Every structure is written in structure tokens, then in C-alpha cells.
Amino acid sequence: MVTELTYTENIFAGTRAELLAKISQQLKPKRFKHVQRVEQTAITLAKRNAVDLEKASIAGLVHDYAKQRPDEDFITAIKQYHLDPMLLDYGNAIWHGVVGAELIKHELGIYDEDILNAVRHHTTGAVYMSPLEQIVYMADYIEPQRDFPGVDEARQLAKTDLAKSVAFQAKHTLEYLVENGKPVYPKSIDTYNAWVPQYPTI
Ligand SMILES: [Fe+2]
Ligand SMILES: [Fe+2]
């Protein structure tokens, strides 16, 4: 069952349908469906964790807003908004979150810092993550079409212990990057250190 929230908090200056229309202009159909699944998963997790449902809906829908933008748009934004120049050493995987949040702010007029941080941190996690940030980080990982070894365990943990599920993802994502010789964004290591040693057995 799809929950179509009626927005009342004026976080976005428009209806959910208007926000969906703006996002659909930015994303190919497959990714557009993904963000709607993340929204629904985020709403379910928000209900369980007493997090604002409208924020969960908006954050879920916008989290990949910038995913399909060309590299030049991110490079321009890093310079224009005076973001950490070290970001220039990375690529879309990092940019669509950290830099994407700035595009969301300026293009969609969404200024809620909790939502923007949820976007900024949805791929790498962060040392401190608010409940909303944890929800979006997990919803992106466990939405119904995700299929990887361990996803059922991640879904179960997210249901019962949100913080522990964050630790699970931080550990398994870092393992995946290292095993596949992929670059590790330094902040992902900070995330690992902040979350994983609390749960040595996961
Ligand atoms: Fe993403
Ligand atoms: Fe995503």
C-alpha cells in the first residue's frame, strides 16, 4: 500500500505531487521508482521510530535528486558554494549526496537541515546521524527491490534496532569497498569507527 502524505509543514512549497513532478524531470524511470520505494520504506521506519513522516517522505523522495546530473554540474556547485575542494577528487557516488544537497536547497527551495543532512550522508553515513538521517540511510539500503547477501538481516535489524542496522550497513559497505579494491571516502571510515565497534558481533 502506497502512503501518499498530504504535506502541511511547508518544508517544500508545494504538494507531494508537485515535488514528484520536479523529481521525475531529473531522473530516469527506474531511478524515479527507486526513490518512491525509498520514500515508502522511510515512512515505515519513521512510524516505528517516532520521526516526522513528512520529513521522511521528502527526504526519501529527494535523496537521489542529483544522481543523474552531469559531472560539470557538481564541479560548478563545489566551487560556487565553496564546498570542501577535496570533494573534487571523488565522483558521482559521493557528489550526488554531499553536493546534491546544495542543488536540492537551491533548486527545490528545501532548507530543512535535517533533510539536507539525510541527503548528504545517505551514501557514506556520518559520525553523528539524527534519527531521520539513519532512516534514509537504511531505507536506501533495504528498499523492497534491494537484493544482496545480508539484505534480509539488514531489514530485520532495521525493524528492531535502527542504530544497530546503521552499524550493520557501515560495516558491510566498507567490507565491500575493500574487497573490491574500490576507493574509500575518508568519512566512511569515520562512520565505521563511530558505529561499528559498539556492535562487535554484527
Ligand atoms: Fe544515492
Ligand atoms: Fe538511492
mmCIF file of C-alpha atoms and ligand atoms in Angstrom:
data_model
loop_
_atom_site.group_PDB
_atom_site.id
_atom_site.type_symbol
_atom_site.label_atom_id
_atom_site.label_comp_id
_atom_site.label_asym_id
_atom_site.label_seq_id
_atom_site.Cartn_x
_atom_site.Cartn_y
_atom_site.Cartn_z
ATOM 1 C CA MET A 1 0.000 0.000 0.000
ATOM 2 C CA VAL A 2 1.386 3.377 -1.016
ATOM 3 C CA THR A 3 1.163 6.171 1.537
ATOM 4 C CA GLU A 4 0.545 9.482 -0.203
ATOM 5 C CA LEU A 5 1.044 12.036 2.520
ATOM 6 C CA THR A 6 -0.623 15.426 2.393
ATOM 7 C CA TYR A 7 2.128 17.945 3.093
ATOM 8 C CA THR A 8 1.222 20.544 5.710
ATOM 9 C CA GLU A 9 4.553 21.694 7.154
ATOM 10 C CA ASN A 10 5.641 23.963 4.295
ATOM 11 C CA ILE A 11 9.068 22.309 4.159
ATOM 12 C CA PHE A 12 8.584 22.168 0.395
ATOM 13 C CA ALA A 13 6.499 24.964 -1.147
ATOM 14 C CA GLY A 14 4.055 22.704 -2.918
ATOM 15 C CA THR A 15 2.217 19.413 -2.785
ATOM 16 C CA ARG A 16 3.742 15.956 -2.798
ATOM 17 C CA ALA A 17 2.508 15.576 -6.385
ATOM 18 C CA GLU A 18 4.337 18.785 -7.352
ATOM 19 C CA LEU A 19 7.522 17.547 -5.695
ATOM 20 C CA LEU A 20 7.193 14.216 -7.522
ATOM 21 C CA ALA A 21 6.788 16.092 -10.825
ATOM 22 C CA LYS A 22 10.011 18.049 -10.219
ATOM 23 C CA ILE A 23 11.939 14.903 -9.281
ATOM 24 C CA SER A 24 10.642 12.992 -12.300
ATOM 25 C CA GLN A 25 12.215 15.636 -14.552
ATOM 26 C CA GLN A 26 15.621 14.795 -13.069
ATOM 27 C CA LEU A 27 15.534 11.001 -13.057
ATOM 28 C CA LYS A 28 15.097 8.155 -15.492
ATOM 29 C CA PRO A 29 12.024 5.964 -14.774
ATOM 30 C CA LYS A 30 13.992 3.234 -12.980
ATOM 31 C CA ARG A 31 15.590 5.636 -10.517
ATOM 32 C CA PHE A 32 12.331 7.547 -10.128
ATOM 33 C CA LYS A 33 10.688 4.310 -8.981
ATOM 34 C CA HIS A 34 13.601 3.636 -6.605
ATOM 35 C CA VAL A 35 13.182 6.975 -4.827
ATOM 36 C CA GLN A 36 9.461 6.296 -4.366
ATOM 37 C CA ARG A 37 10.266 2.911 -2.798
ATOM 38 C CA VAL A 38 12.819 4.594 -0.527
ATOM 39 C CA GLU A 39 10.160 7.142 0.447
ATOM 40 C CA GLN A 40 7.715 4.389 1.433
ATOM 41 C CA THR A 41 10.383 2.450 3.354
ATOM 42 C CA ALA A 42 11.437 5.677 5.103
ATOM 43 C CA ILE A 43 7.823 6.388 6.119
ATOM 44 C CA THR A 44 7.517 2.878 7.608
ATOM 45 C CA LEU A 45 10.751 3.328 9.577
ATOM 46 C CA ALA A 46 9.683 6.830 10.634
ATOM 47 C CA LYS A 47 6.431 5.482 12.101
ATOM 48 C CA ARG A 48 8.362 2.958 14.160
ATOM 49 C CA ASN A 49 10.872 5.498 15.394
ATOM 50 C CA ALA A 50 8.617 8.494 16.058
ATOM 51 C CA VAL A 51 10.190 10.555 13.282
ATOM 52 C CA ASP A 52 8.218 13.209 11.365
ATOM 53 C CA LEU A 53 6.523 11.418 8.437
ATOM 54 C CA GLU A 54 6.520 14.433 6.135
ATOM 55 C CA LYS A 55 10.278 14.831 6.570
ATOM 56 C CA ALA A 56 10.760 11.115 5.934
ATOM 57 C CA SER A 57 8.669 11.364 2.760
ATOM 58 C CA ILE A 58 10.508 14.417 1.398
ATOM 59 C CA ALA A 59 13.969 13.117 2.316
ATOM 60 C CA GLY A 60 13.242 9.730 0.751
ATOM 61 C CA LEU A 61 11.978 11.305 -2.454
ATOM 62 C CA VAL A 62 14.839 13.798 -2.877
ATOM 63 C CA HIS A 63 17.768 11.664 -1.684
ATOM 64 C CA ASP A 64 18.877 10.807 -5.257
ATOM 65 C CA TYR A 65 17.633 14.068 -6.835
ATOM 66 C CA ALA A 66 21.092 14.815 -8.283
ATOM 67 C CA LYS A 67 22.149 11.239 -9.087
ATOM 68 C CA GLN A 68 21.855 11.661 -12.856
ATOM 69 C CA ARG A 69 23.368 15.116 -13.203
ATOM 70 C CA PRO A 70 26.500 15.524 -15.321
ATOM 71 C CA ASP A 71 29.844 15.851 -13.532
ATOM 72 C CA GLU A 72 30.179 19.521 -14.592
ATOM 73 C CA ASP A 73 27.118 20.454 -12.537
ATOM 74 C CA PHE A 74 28.747 19.061 -9.396
ATOM 75 C CA ILE A 75 32.139 20.623 -10.120
ATOM 76 C CA THR A 76 30.466 24.008 -10.675
ATOM 77 C CA ALA A 77 28.472 23.630 -7.448
ATOM 78 C CA ILE A 78 31.550 22.636 -5.384
ATOM 79 C CA LYS A 79 33.216 25.879 -6.497
ATOM 80 C CA GLN A 80 30.122 28.110 -6.413
ATOM 81 C CA TYR A 81 29.038 27.039 -2.927
ATOM 82 C CA HIS A 82 32.617 26.877 -1.566
ATOM 83 C CA LEU A 83 32.401 23.225 -0.557
ATOM 84 C CA ASP A 84 35.490 21.269 0.534
ATOM 85 C CA PRO A 85 37.816 21.257 -2.526
ATOM 86 C CA MET A 86 38.814 17.688 -1.594
ATOM 87 C CA LEU A 87 35.423 16.703 -2.999
ATOM 88 C CA LEU A 88 36.834 17.315 -6.471
ATOM 89 C CA ASP A 89 38.914 14.119 -6.024
ATOM 90 C CA TYR A 90 35.761 11.980 -5.866
ATOM 91 C CA GLY A 91 32.900 11.317 -8.260
ATOM 92 C CA ASN A 92 29.176 10.877 -8.638
ATOM 93 C CA ALA A 93 28.901 8.288 -5.840
ATOM 94 C CA ILE A 94 29.923 10.922 -3.287
ATOM 95 C CA TRP A 95 28.784 14.055 -5.112
ATOM 96 C CA HIS A 96 25.145 13.133 -5.565
ATOM 97 C CA GLY A 97 24.721 13.171 -1.779
ATOM 98 C CA VAL A 98 27.048 15.851 -0.436
ATOM 99 C CA VAL A 99 26.762 18.220 -3.399
ATOM 100 C CA GLY A 100 23.259 17.059 -4.316
ATOM 101 C CA ALA A 101 22.010 18.556 -1.038
ATOM 102 C CA GLU A 102 23.111 22.004 -2.242
ATOM 103 C CA LEU A 103 21.282 21.537 -5.552
ATOM 104 C CA ILE A 104 18.146 20.478 -3.641
ATOM 105 C CA LYS A 105 18.394 23.590 -1.486
ATOM 106 C CA HIS A 106 18.840 25.993 -4.392
ATOM 107 C CA GLU A 107 16.612 24.313 -6.979
ATOM 108 C CA LEU A 108 13.777 22.906 -4.866
ATOM 109 C CA GLY A 109 13.858 25.500 -2.068
ATOM 110 C CA ILE A 110 14.123 22.859 0.661
ATOM 111 C CA TYR A 111 16.117 24.336 3.545
ATOM 112 C CA ASP A 112 15.373 21.849 6.317
ATOM 113 C CA GLU A 113 18.862 20.926 7.559
ATOM 114 C CA ASP A 114 17.778 17.524 8.872
ATOM 115 C CA ILE A 115 16.511 16.591 5.394
ATOM 116 C CA LEU A 116 19.599 18.071 3.716
ATOM 117 C CA ASN A 117 21.878 16.138 6.088
ATOM 118 C CA ALA A 118 19.948 12.951 5.345
ATOM 119 C CA VAL A 119 20.769 13.509 1.663
ATOM 120 C CA ARG A 120 24.387 14.489 2.378
ATOM 121 C CA HIS A 121 25.011 11.366 4.428
ATOM 122 C CA HIS A 122 22.928 8.758 2.631
ATOM 123 C CA THR A 123 25.878 7.027 0.921
ATOM 124 C CA THR A 124 28.719 7.433 3.401
ATOM 125 C CA GLY A 125 26.883 7.695 6.686
ATOM 126 C CA ALA A 126 28.322 10.064 9.293
ATOM 127 C CA VAL A 127 29.703 10.017 12.810
ATOM 128 C CA TYR A 128 26.547 11.677 14.070
ATOM 129 C CA MET A 129 23.289 10.855 12.311
ATOM 130 C CA SER A 130 19.897 12.066 13.505
ATOM 131 C CA PRO A 131 17.039 9.543 13.527
ATOM 132 C CA LEU A 132 15.870 10.928 10.145
ATOM 133 C CA GLU A 133 19.365 10.530 8.691
ATOM 134 C CA GLN A 134 19.546 6.947 9.969
ATOM 135 C CA ILE A 135 16.160 6.224 8.426
ATOM 136 C CA VAL A 136 17.079 7.493 4.965
ATOM 137 C CA TYR A 137 20.477 5.736 5.107
ATOM 138 C CA MET A 138 18.696 2.453 5.922
ATOM 139 C CA ALA A 139 15.696 2.921 3.616
ATOM 140 C CA ASP A 140 18.047 3.323 0.650
ATOM 141 C CA TYR A 141 19.803 0.091 1.657
ATOM 142 C CA ILE A 142 16.775 -2.113 2.299
ATOM 143 C CA GLU A 143 14.015 -0.821 -0.042
ATOM 144 C CA PRO A 144 11.990 -3.777 -1.375
ATOM 145 C CA GLN A 145 13.908 -4.204 -4.658
ATOM 146 C CA ARG A 146 17.329 -4.435 -2.987
ATOM 147 C CA ASP A 147 18.770 -7.902 -3.289
ATOM 148 C CA PHE A 148 22.202 -8.754 -1.896
ATOM 149 C CA PRO A 149 23.549 -11.262 0.616
ATOM 150 C CA GLY A 150 22.572 -9.990 4.038
ATOM 151 C CA VAL A 151 19.669 -7.779 2.967
ATOM 152 C CA ASP A 152 17.143 -9.812 4.955
ATOM 153 C CA GLU A 153 19.260 -9.482 8.080
ATOM 154 C CA ALA A 154 19.544 -5.732 7.431
ATOM 155 C CA ARG A 155 15.738 -5.474 7.048
ATOM 156 C CA GLN A 156 15.166 -7.388 10.266
ATOM 157 C CA LEU A 157 17.658 -5.251 12.191
ATOM 158 C CA ALA A 158 16.179 -2.012 10.817
ATOM 159 C CA LYS A 159 12.811 -3.137 12.189
ATOM 160 C CA THR A 160 14.069 -3.916 15.659
ATOM 161 C CA ASP A 161 17.107 -1.688 16.262
ATOM 162 C CA LEU A 162 17.693 1.211 13.885
ATOM 163 C CA ALA A 163 21.130 2.185 15.249
ATOM 164 C CA LYS A 164 22.354 -1.394 15.084
ATOM 165 C CA SER A 165 21.184 -1.632 11.475
ATOM 166 C CA VAL A 166 23.204 1.502 10.680
ATOM 167 C CA ALA A 167 26.275 -0.237 12.130
ATOM 168 C CA PHE A 168 25.493 -3.306 10.003
ATOM 169 C CA GLN A 169 25.400 -1.254 6.803
ATOM 170 C CA ALA A 170 28.539 0.734 7.714
ATOM 171 C CA LYS A 171 30.460 -2.497 8.280
ATOM 172 C CA HIS A 172 29.220 -4.332 5.195
ATOM 173 C CA THR A 173 29.651 -1.362 2.871
ATOM 174 C CA LEU A 174 33.242 -0.859 3.979
ATOM 175 C CA GLU A 175 33.908 -4.598 3.587
ATOM 176 C CA TYR A 176 32.502 -4.462 0.052
ATOM 177 C CA LEU A 177 34.646 -1.468 -0.923
ATOM 178 C CA VAL A 178 37.830 -3.019 0.453
ATOM 179 C CA GLU A 179 37.173 -6.458 -1.058
ATOM 180 C CA ASN A 180 36.589 -4.906 -4.468
ATOM 181 C CA GLY A 181 39.541 -2.536 -4.371
ATOM 182 C CA LYS A 182 37.280 0.499 -4.569
ATOM 183 C CA PRO A 183 38.213 3.897 -3.118
ATOM 184 C CA VAL A 184 37.001 4.606 0.401
ATOM 185 C CA TYR A 185 35.858 8.152 1.153
ATOM 186 C CA PRO A 186 37.634 9.060 4.421
ATOM 187 C CA LYS A 187 34.344 9.992 6.097
ATOM 188 C CA SER A 188 33.107 6.419 5.576
ATOM 189 C CA ILE A 189 35.944 5.251 7.827
ATOM 190 C CA ASP A 190 34.877 7.794 10.447
ATOM 191 C CA THR A 191 31.346 6.389 10.149
ATOM 192 C CA TYR A 192 32.678 2.873 10.643
ATOM 193 C CA ASN A 193 34.635 3.872 13.760
ATOM 194 C CA ALA A 194 31.695 5.730 15.259
ATOM 195 C CA TRP A 195 29.095 2.999 14.765
ATOM 196 C CA VAL A 196 30.572 -0.474 14.335
ATOM 197 C CA PRO A 197 32.731 -1.155 17.438
ATOM 198 C CA GLN A 198 29.600 -0.731 19.585
ATOM 199 C CA TYR A 199 28.297 -3.934 17.981
ATOM 200 C CA PRO A 200 31.332 -6.235 17.656
ATOM 201 C CA THR A 201 29.236 -9.244 16.677
ATOM 202 C CA ILE A 202 27.312 -7.876 13.695
HETATM 203 FE FE FE B 1 22.109 7.628 -3.699
HETATM 204 FE FE FE B 2 19.162 5.743 -3.570
#
